[in-house]
Coordinates of C-alpha atoms and ligand atoms in Angstrom, one line a residue:
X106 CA 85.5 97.5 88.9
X107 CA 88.5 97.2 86.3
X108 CA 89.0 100.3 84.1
X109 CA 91.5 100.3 81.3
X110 CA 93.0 102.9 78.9
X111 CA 92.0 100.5 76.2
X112 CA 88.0 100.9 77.6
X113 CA 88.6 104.9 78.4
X114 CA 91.1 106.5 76.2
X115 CA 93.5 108.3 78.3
X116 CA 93.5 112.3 79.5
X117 CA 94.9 114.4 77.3
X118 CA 94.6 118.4 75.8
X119 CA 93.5 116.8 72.2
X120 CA 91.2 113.6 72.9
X121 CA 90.6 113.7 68.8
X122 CA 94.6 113.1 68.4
X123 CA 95.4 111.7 71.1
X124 CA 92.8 109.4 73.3
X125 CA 93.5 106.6 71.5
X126 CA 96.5 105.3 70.3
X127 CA 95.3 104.2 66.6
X128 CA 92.3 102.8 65.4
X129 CA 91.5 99.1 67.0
X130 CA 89.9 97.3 64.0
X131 CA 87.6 98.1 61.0
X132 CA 84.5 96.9 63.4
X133 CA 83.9 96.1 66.7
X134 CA 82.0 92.9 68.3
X135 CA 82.4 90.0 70.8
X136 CA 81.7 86.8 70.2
X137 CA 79.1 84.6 72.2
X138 CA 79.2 82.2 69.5
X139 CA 80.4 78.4 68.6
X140 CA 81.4 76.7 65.1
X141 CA 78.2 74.5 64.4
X142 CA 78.2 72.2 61.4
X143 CA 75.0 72.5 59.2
X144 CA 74.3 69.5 57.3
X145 CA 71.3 68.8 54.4
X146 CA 68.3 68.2 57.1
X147 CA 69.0 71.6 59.3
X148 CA 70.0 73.2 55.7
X149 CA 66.4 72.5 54.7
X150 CA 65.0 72.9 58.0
X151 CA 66.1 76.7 57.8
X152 CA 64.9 77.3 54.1
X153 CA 61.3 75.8 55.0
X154 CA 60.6 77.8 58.1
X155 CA 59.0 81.4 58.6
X156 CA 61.5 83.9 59.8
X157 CA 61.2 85.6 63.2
X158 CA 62.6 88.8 62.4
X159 CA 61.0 92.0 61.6
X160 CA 63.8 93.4 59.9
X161 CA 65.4 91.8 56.8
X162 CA 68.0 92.4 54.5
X163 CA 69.8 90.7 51.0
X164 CA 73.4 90.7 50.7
X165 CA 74.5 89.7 47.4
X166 CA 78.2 89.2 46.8
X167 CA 80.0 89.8 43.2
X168 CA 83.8 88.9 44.0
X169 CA 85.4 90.1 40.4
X170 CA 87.6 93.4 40.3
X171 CA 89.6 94.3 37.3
X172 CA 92.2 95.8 39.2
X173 CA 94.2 95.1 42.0
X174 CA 94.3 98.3 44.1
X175 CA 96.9 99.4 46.4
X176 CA 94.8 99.5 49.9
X177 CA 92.0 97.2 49.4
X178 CA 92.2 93.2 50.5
X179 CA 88.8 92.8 48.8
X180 CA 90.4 91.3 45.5
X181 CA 89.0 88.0 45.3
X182 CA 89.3 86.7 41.6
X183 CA 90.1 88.7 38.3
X184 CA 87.4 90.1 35.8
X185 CA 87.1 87.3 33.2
X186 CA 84.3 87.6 31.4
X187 CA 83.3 83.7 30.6
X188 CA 83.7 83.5 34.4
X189 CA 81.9 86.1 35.4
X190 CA 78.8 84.9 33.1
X191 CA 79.2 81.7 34.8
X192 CA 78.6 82.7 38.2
X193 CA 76.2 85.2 37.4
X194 CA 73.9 82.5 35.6
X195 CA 74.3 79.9 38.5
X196 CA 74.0 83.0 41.3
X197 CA 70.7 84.2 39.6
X198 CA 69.7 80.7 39.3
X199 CA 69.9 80.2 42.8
X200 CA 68.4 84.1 44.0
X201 CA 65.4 82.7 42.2
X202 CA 64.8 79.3 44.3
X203 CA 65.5 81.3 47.3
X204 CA 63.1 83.5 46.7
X205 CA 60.2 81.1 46.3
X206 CA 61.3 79.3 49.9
X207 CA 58.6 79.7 52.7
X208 CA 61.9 81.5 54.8
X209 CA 61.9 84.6 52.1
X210 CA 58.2 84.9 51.4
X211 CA 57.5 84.8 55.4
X212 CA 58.5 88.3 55.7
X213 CA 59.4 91.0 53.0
X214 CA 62.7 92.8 52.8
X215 CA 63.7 96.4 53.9
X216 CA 66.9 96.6 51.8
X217 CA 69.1 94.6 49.4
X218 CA 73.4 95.2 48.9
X219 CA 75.1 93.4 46.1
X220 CA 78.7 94.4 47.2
X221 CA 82.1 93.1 46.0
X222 CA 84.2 93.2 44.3
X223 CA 83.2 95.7 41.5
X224 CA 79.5 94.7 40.9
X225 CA 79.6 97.6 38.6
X226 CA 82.2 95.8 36.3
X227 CA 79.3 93.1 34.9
X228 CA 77.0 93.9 32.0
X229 CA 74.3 95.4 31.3
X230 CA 72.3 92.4 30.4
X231 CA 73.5 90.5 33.5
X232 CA 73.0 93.7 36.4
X233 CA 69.0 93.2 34.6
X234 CA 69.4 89.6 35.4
X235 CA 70.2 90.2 39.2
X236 CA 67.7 93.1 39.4
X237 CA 64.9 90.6 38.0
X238 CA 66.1 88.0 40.9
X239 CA 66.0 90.4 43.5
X240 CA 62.3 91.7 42.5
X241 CA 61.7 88.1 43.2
X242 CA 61.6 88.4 46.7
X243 CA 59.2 90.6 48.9
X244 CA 60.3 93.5 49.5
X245 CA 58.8 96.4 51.4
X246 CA 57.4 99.5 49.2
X247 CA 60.0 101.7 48.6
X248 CA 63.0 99.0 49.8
X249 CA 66.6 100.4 49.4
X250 CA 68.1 98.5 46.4
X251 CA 72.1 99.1 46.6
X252 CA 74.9 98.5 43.5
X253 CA 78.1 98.7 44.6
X254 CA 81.0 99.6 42.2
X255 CA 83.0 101.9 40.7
X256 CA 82.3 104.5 37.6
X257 CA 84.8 103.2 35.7
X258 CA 82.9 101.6 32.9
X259 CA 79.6 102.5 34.5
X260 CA 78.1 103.5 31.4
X261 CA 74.6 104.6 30.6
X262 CA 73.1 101.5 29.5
X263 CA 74.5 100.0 32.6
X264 CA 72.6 102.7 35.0
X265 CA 69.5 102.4 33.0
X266 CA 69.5 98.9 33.3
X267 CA 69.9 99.3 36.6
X268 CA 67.3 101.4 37.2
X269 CA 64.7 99.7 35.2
X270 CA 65.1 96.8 37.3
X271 CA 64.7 97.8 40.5
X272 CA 67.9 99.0 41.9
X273 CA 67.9 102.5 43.4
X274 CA 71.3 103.4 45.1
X275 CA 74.7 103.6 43.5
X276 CA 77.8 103.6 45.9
X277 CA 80.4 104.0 43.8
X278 CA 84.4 103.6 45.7
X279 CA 86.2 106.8 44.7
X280 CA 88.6 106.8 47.3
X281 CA 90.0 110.2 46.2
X282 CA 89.6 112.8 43.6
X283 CA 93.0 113.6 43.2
X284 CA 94.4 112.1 40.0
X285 CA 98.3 111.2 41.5
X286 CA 96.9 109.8 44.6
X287 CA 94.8 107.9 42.3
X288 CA 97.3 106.4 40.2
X289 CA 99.4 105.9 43.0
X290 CA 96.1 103.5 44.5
X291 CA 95.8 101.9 41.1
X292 CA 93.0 103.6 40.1
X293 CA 91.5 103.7 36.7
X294 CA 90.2 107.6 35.9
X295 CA 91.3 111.3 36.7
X296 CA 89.5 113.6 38.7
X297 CA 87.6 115.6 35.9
X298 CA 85.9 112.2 34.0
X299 CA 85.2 111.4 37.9
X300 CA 83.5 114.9 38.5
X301 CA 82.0 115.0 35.6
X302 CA 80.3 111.0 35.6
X303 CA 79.0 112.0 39.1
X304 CA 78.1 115.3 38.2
X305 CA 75.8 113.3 35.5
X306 CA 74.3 110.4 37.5
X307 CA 73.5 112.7 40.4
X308 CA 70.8 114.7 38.1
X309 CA 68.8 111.8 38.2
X310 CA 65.6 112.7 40.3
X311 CA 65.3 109.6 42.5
X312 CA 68.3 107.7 42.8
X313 CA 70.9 108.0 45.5
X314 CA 74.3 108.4 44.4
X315 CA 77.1 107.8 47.5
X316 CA 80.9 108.2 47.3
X317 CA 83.4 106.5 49.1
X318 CA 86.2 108.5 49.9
X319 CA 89.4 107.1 52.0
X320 CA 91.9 109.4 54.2
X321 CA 95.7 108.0 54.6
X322 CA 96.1 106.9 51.4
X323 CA 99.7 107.3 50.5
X324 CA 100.7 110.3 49.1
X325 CA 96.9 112.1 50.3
X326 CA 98.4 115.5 52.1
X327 CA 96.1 117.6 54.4
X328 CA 95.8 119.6 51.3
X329 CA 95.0 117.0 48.8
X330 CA 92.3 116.1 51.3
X331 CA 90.9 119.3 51.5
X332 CA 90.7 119.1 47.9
X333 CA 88.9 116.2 48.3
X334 CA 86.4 117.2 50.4
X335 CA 85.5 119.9 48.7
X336 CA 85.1 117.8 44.9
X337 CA 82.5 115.7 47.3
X338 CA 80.7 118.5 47.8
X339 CA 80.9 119.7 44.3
X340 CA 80.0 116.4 42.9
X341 CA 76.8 116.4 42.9
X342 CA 76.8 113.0 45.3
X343 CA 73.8 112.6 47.7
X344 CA 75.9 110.8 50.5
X345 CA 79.6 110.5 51.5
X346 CA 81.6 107.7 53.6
X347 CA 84.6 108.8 55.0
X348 CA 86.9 106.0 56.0
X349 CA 89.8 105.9 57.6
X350 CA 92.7 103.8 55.8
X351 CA 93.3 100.9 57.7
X352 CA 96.2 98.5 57.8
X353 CA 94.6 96.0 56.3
X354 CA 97.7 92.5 56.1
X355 CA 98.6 91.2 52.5
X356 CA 97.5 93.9 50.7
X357 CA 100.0 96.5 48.5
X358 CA 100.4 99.1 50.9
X359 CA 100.7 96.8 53.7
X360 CA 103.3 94.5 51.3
X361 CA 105.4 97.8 50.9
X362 CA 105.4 98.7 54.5
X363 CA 107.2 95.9 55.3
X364 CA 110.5 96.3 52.8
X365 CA 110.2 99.8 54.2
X366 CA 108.6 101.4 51.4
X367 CA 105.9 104.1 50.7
X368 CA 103.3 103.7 47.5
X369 CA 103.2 107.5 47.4
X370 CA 102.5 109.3 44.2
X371 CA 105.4 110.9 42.0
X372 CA 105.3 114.1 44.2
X373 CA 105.4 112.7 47.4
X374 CA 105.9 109.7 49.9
X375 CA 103.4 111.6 52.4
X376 CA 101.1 109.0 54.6
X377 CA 99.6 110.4 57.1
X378 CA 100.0 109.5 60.9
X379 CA 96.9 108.6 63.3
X380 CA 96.7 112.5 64.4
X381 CA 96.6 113.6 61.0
X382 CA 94.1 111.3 60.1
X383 CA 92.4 112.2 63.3
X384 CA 92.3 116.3 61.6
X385 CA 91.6 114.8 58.1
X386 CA 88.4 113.0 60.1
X387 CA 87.6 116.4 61.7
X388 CA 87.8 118.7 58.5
X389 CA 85.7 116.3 56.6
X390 CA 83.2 116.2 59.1
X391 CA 83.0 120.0 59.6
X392 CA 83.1 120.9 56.5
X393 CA 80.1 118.8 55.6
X394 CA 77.9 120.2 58.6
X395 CA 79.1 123.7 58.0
X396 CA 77.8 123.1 54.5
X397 CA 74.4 121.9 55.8
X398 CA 74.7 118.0 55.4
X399 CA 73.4 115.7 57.5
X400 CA 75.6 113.1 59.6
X401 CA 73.4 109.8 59.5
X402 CA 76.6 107.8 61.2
X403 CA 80.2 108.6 62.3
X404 CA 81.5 108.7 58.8
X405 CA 78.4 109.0 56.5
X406 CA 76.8 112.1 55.6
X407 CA 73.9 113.0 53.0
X408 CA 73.8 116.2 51.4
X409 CA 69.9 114.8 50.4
X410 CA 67.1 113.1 51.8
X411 CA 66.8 110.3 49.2
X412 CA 69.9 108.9 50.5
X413 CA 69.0 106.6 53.6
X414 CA 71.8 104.2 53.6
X415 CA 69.4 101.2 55.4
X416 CA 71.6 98.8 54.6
X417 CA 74.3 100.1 56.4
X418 CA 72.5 101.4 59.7
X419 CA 70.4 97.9 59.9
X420 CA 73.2 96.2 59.5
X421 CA 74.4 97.5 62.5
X422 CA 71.4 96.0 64.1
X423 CA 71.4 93.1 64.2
X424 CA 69.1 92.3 61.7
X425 CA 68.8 88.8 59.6
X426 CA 70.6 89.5 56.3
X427 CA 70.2 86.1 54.2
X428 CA 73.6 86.0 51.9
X429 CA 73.9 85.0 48.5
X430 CA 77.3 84.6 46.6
X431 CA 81.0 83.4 47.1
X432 CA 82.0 84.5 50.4
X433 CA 78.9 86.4 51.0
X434 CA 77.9 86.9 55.1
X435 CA 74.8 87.2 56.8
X436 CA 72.5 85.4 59.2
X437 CA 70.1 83.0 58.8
X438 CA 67.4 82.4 62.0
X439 CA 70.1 83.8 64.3
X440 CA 73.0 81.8 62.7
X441 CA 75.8 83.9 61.6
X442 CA 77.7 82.2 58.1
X443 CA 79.9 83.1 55.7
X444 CA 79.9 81.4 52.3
X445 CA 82.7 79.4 51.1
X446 CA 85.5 81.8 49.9
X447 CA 86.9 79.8 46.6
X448 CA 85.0 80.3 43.2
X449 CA 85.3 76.7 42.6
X450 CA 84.4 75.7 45.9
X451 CA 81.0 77.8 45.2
X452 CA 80.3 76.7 41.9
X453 CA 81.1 72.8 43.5
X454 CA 78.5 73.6 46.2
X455 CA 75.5 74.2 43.5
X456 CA 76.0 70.5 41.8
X457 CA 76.4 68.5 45.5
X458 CA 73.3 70.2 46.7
X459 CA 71.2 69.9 43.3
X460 CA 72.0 65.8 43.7
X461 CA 70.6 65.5 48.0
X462 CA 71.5 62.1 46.9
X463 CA 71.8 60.7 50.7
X464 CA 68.2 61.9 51.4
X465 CA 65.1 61.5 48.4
X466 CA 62.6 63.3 50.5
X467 CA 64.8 66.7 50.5
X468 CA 65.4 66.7 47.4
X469 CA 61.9 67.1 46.6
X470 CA 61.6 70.6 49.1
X471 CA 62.8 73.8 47.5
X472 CA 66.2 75.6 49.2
X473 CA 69.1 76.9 47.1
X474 CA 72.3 75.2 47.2
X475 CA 74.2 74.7 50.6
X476 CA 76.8 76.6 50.2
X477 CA 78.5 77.6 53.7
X478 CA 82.3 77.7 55.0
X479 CA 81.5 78.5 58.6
X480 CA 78.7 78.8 60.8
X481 CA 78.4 80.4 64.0
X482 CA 75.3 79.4 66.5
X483 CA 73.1 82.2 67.4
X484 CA 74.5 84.7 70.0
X485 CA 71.9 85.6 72.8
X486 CA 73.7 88.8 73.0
X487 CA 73.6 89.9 69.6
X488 CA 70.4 92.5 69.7
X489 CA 72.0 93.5 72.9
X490 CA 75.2 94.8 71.5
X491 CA 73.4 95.7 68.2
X492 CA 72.0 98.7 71.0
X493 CA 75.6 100.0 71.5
X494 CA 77.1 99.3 68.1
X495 CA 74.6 101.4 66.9
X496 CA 73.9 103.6 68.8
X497 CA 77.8 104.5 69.3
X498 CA 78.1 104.6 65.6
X499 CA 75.1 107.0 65.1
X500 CA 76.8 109.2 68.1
X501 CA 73.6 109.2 70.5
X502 CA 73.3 106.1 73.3
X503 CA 69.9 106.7 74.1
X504 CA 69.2 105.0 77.6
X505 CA 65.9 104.6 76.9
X506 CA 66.9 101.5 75.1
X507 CA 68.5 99.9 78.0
X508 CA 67.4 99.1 81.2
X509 CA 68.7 101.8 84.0
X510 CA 70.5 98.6 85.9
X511 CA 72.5 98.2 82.3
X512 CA 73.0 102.2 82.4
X513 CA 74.2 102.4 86.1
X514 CA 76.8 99.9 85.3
X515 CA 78.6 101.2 82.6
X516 CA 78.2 104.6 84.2
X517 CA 82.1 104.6 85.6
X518 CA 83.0 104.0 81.4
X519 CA 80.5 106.9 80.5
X520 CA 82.2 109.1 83.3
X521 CA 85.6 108.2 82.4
X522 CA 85.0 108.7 78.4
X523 CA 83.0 112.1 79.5
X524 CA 86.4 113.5 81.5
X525 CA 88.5 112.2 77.8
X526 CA 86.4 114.4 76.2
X527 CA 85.0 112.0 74.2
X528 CA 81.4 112.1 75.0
X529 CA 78.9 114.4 77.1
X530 CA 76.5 112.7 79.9
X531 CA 73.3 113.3 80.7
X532 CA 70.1 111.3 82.3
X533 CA 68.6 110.5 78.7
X534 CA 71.9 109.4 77.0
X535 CA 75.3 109.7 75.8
X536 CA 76.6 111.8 73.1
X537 CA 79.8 112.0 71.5
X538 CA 82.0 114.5 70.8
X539 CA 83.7 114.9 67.6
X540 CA 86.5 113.2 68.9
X541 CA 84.6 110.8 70.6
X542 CA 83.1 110.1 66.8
X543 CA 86.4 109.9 65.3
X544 CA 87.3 107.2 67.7
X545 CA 84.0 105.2 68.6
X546 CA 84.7 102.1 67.3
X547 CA 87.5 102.0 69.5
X548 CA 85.1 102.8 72.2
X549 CA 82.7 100.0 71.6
X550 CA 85.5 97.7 71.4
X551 CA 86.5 99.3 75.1
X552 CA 82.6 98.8 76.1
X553 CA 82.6 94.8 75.1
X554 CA 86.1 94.5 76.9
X555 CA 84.7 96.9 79.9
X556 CA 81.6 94.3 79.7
X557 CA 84.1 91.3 79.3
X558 CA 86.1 92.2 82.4
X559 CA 83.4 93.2 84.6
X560 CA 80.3 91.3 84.0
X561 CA 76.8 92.2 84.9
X562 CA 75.7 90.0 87.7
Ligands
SAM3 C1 84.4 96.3 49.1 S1 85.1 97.8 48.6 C2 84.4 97.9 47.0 C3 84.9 99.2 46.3 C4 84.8 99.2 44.8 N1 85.0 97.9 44.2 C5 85.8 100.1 44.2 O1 86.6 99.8 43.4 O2 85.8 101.3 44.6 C6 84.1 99.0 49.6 C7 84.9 100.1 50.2 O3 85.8 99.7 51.2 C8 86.7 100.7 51.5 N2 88.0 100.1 51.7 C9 88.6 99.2 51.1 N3 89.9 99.0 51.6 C10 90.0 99.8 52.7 C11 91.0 100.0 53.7 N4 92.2 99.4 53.6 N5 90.8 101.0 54.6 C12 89.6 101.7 54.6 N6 88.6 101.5 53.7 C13 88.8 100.6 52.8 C14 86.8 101.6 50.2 O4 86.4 102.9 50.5 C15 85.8 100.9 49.3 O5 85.1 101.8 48.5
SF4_4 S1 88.8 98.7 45.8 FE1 87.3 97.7 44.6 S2 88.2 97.2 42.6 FE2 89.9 97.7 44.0 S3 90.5 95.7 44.8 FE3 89.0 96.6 46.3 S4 87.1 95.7 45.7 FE4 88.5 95.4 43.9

């Protein structure tokens, strides 16, 4: 049996500081997977045939920001307009043959994300556009219908629009409230037009409004957090993501670190080490719970049940999310894929695949275009590890989903993490402390390597 501090965290008085050195990645997972090419026939193949799953999402992906901020590598292509028209008309174009393929009428859809980028940042006219589209497919009664985005130029006729075309959940990035930290990000708005935008979307009676928030960000003091946490609460916003800045190579922050520099505000080059993100993690948490809302994950919390963030949880899962969009990821009958990257590359895509030249008989079958960069085959292990993702992420491993063979052989990693303080044992499950929530994607990382390095015979 091979145990390492990397599985386990070590001993120590403060597991929340100090169990970990630093946070291992953004998301855990192992790969059981190999590159496959997908040409025209299996291309078609997937589009004509009936899904197997019984969970299903959407993800639709806008890459446009107006802004470059300071943290973020999600900046794909500036906010032009004509551009952004273009890709909008082709993306619709092509949400609406998907939608009328035997794969998305075989089973309806639980929940829909268009992400980004700033979806937020296209117009009124075009977010009813992409509404439309998406009503196209089945979805269940009820389905979570997600714009991502920020309130900067989220105006009313954009929310209406919105809302009278199906979409349901706003999850806007505010990163922080506090107006230096802000402009020190490369943020557009100060914390009162912030406050007072939430303050008015939230009043609406059945949409979910969720925030973003970020702790680390240069110049963000224990005190300027506080602060933070408490404008959540006072905004009015029906859930809350805390994150954790990570390190994240190429972008601003990480660009500065290397010449030795801090992008802190005027007031302060503060940036806050792992143990002080590890206390920004535990006030926010607290303070939430003390305040009577609900954790739904490790870092998201409701203050309302009309929040339900199903994207997020079933994507955790496992589930089949069919992507749409440059550089959009999902998985399509078990194949993982990511969509090529480059706008042109996308747009290029849409006129090969409209010609099928090589192949008169596919032409003829409805798919839309063929647009992927990479394609992973399906991983046999993938609901399997969907089990501890999750259920690490929630903060409850219930071993009623795993078989007590599965249970008795982790038990040495349970024990170990339960002496770390960083989880409590029992014969129904595991639970984590708040520590052990601050640092669980470390430990599912430490469970795939525990699984890696000692496999179950
Ligand atoms: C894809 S981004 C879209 C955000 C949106 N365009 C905006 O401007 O707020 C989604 C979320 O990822 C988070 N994020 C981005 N970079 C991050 C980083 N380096 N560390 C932690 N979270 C990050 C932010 O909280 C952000 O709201
Ligand atoms: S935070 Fe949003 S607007 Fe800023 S670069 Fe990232 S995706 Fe673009």
């Amino acid at each position: 049996m091979i145990l390492t501090s990397t599985m386990t965290g070590i001993d120590s008085p403060d597991p929340l500081q100090h169990a970990f050195k630093v946070k291992s990645a953004p998301h855990a997972a192992r790969s059981g997977s190999r590159p496959v090419t997908v040409d025209d026939a299996l291309w078609q193949q997937w589009w004509q045939t009936p899904t197997q799953a019984d969970k299903r999402a959407l993800y639709i992906h806008i890459p446009f920001c107006r802004k470059r901020c300071s943290f973020c590598n999600f900046f794909e292509n500036g906010a032009k307009p004509e551009r952004i028209s273009h890709y909008m008309t082709t993306l619709c174009q092509q949400l609406t043959t998907a939608a009328q393929t035997p794969l998305a009428q075989s089973q309806p859809f639980d929940t829909v994300y268009v992400g980004g980028g700033t979806p937020t940042d296209i117009t009124a006219d075009e977010i009813a556009q992409l509404g439309q589209a998406i009503q196209g497919f089945p979805l269940v009664a009820n389905a979570e219908v997600t714009l991502e985005g920020r309130l900067n130029g989220f105006d009313d006729d954009k929310f209406n629009h919105a809302l009278d075309n199906g979409f349901n959940r706003f999850s806007f990035g505010v990163q922080s409230f506090d107006t230096e930290v802000r402009k020190a990000a490369g943020r557009f708005d100060d914390k009162d037009r912030l406050l007072a935008r939430l303050q008015q979307l939230s009043q609406h009676p059945t949409a979910s409004i969720v925030i973003d928030l970020i702790f680390g960000l240069p110049g963000q003091t224990m005190d300027i957090w506080q602060q933070d946490i408490q404008a959540a609460m006072d905004s009015g916003a029906h859930g809350v993501d805390l994150y954790q800045l990570i390190a994240l190579a190429g972008n601003r922050i990480d660009k500065a670190g290397e010449k030795g520099k801090i992008l802190g505000t005027d007031n302060s080059d503060f940036q806050a080490d792992s143990q002080t993100r590890a206390n920004m993690y535990a006030y926010g948490a607290k303070t939430f719970e003390e305040n009577q809302w609900q954790r739904l994950s490790s870092c998201h919390w409701r203050s309302d049940e009309r929040e339900r963030s199903i994207y997020n949880s079933l994507a955790k899962s496992g589930i089949e999310i069919l992507p749409f969009g440059a550089g959009g990821g999902g998985n399509i009958h078990g194949y993982s894929m990511m969509n090529a990257r480059g706008l042109s590359e996308w747009h290029q895509a849409q006129v090969t695949t409209e010609s099928y030249s090589s192949d008169a008989s596919l032409a003829a079958k409805l798919a839309p275009a063929k647009v992927p960069a990479m394609t992973l085959s399906p991983n046999p292990l993938v609901h399997f590890d969907a089990i501890f993702k999750r259920g690490l992420d929630s903060g409850v491993l219930d071993f009623n989903n795993l078989a007590p063979k599965v249970v008795a052989h982790l038990k040495p990693l349970f024990e170990a993490w339960q002496q770390h303080g960083l989880a409590t044992l029992d014969d129904n499950g595991l639970s984590l402390t708040l520590a052990g929530r601050f640092w669980n994607v470390n430990m599912q990382t430490g469970l795939f390597e525990f699984f890696d390095k000692n496999p179950i015979v």
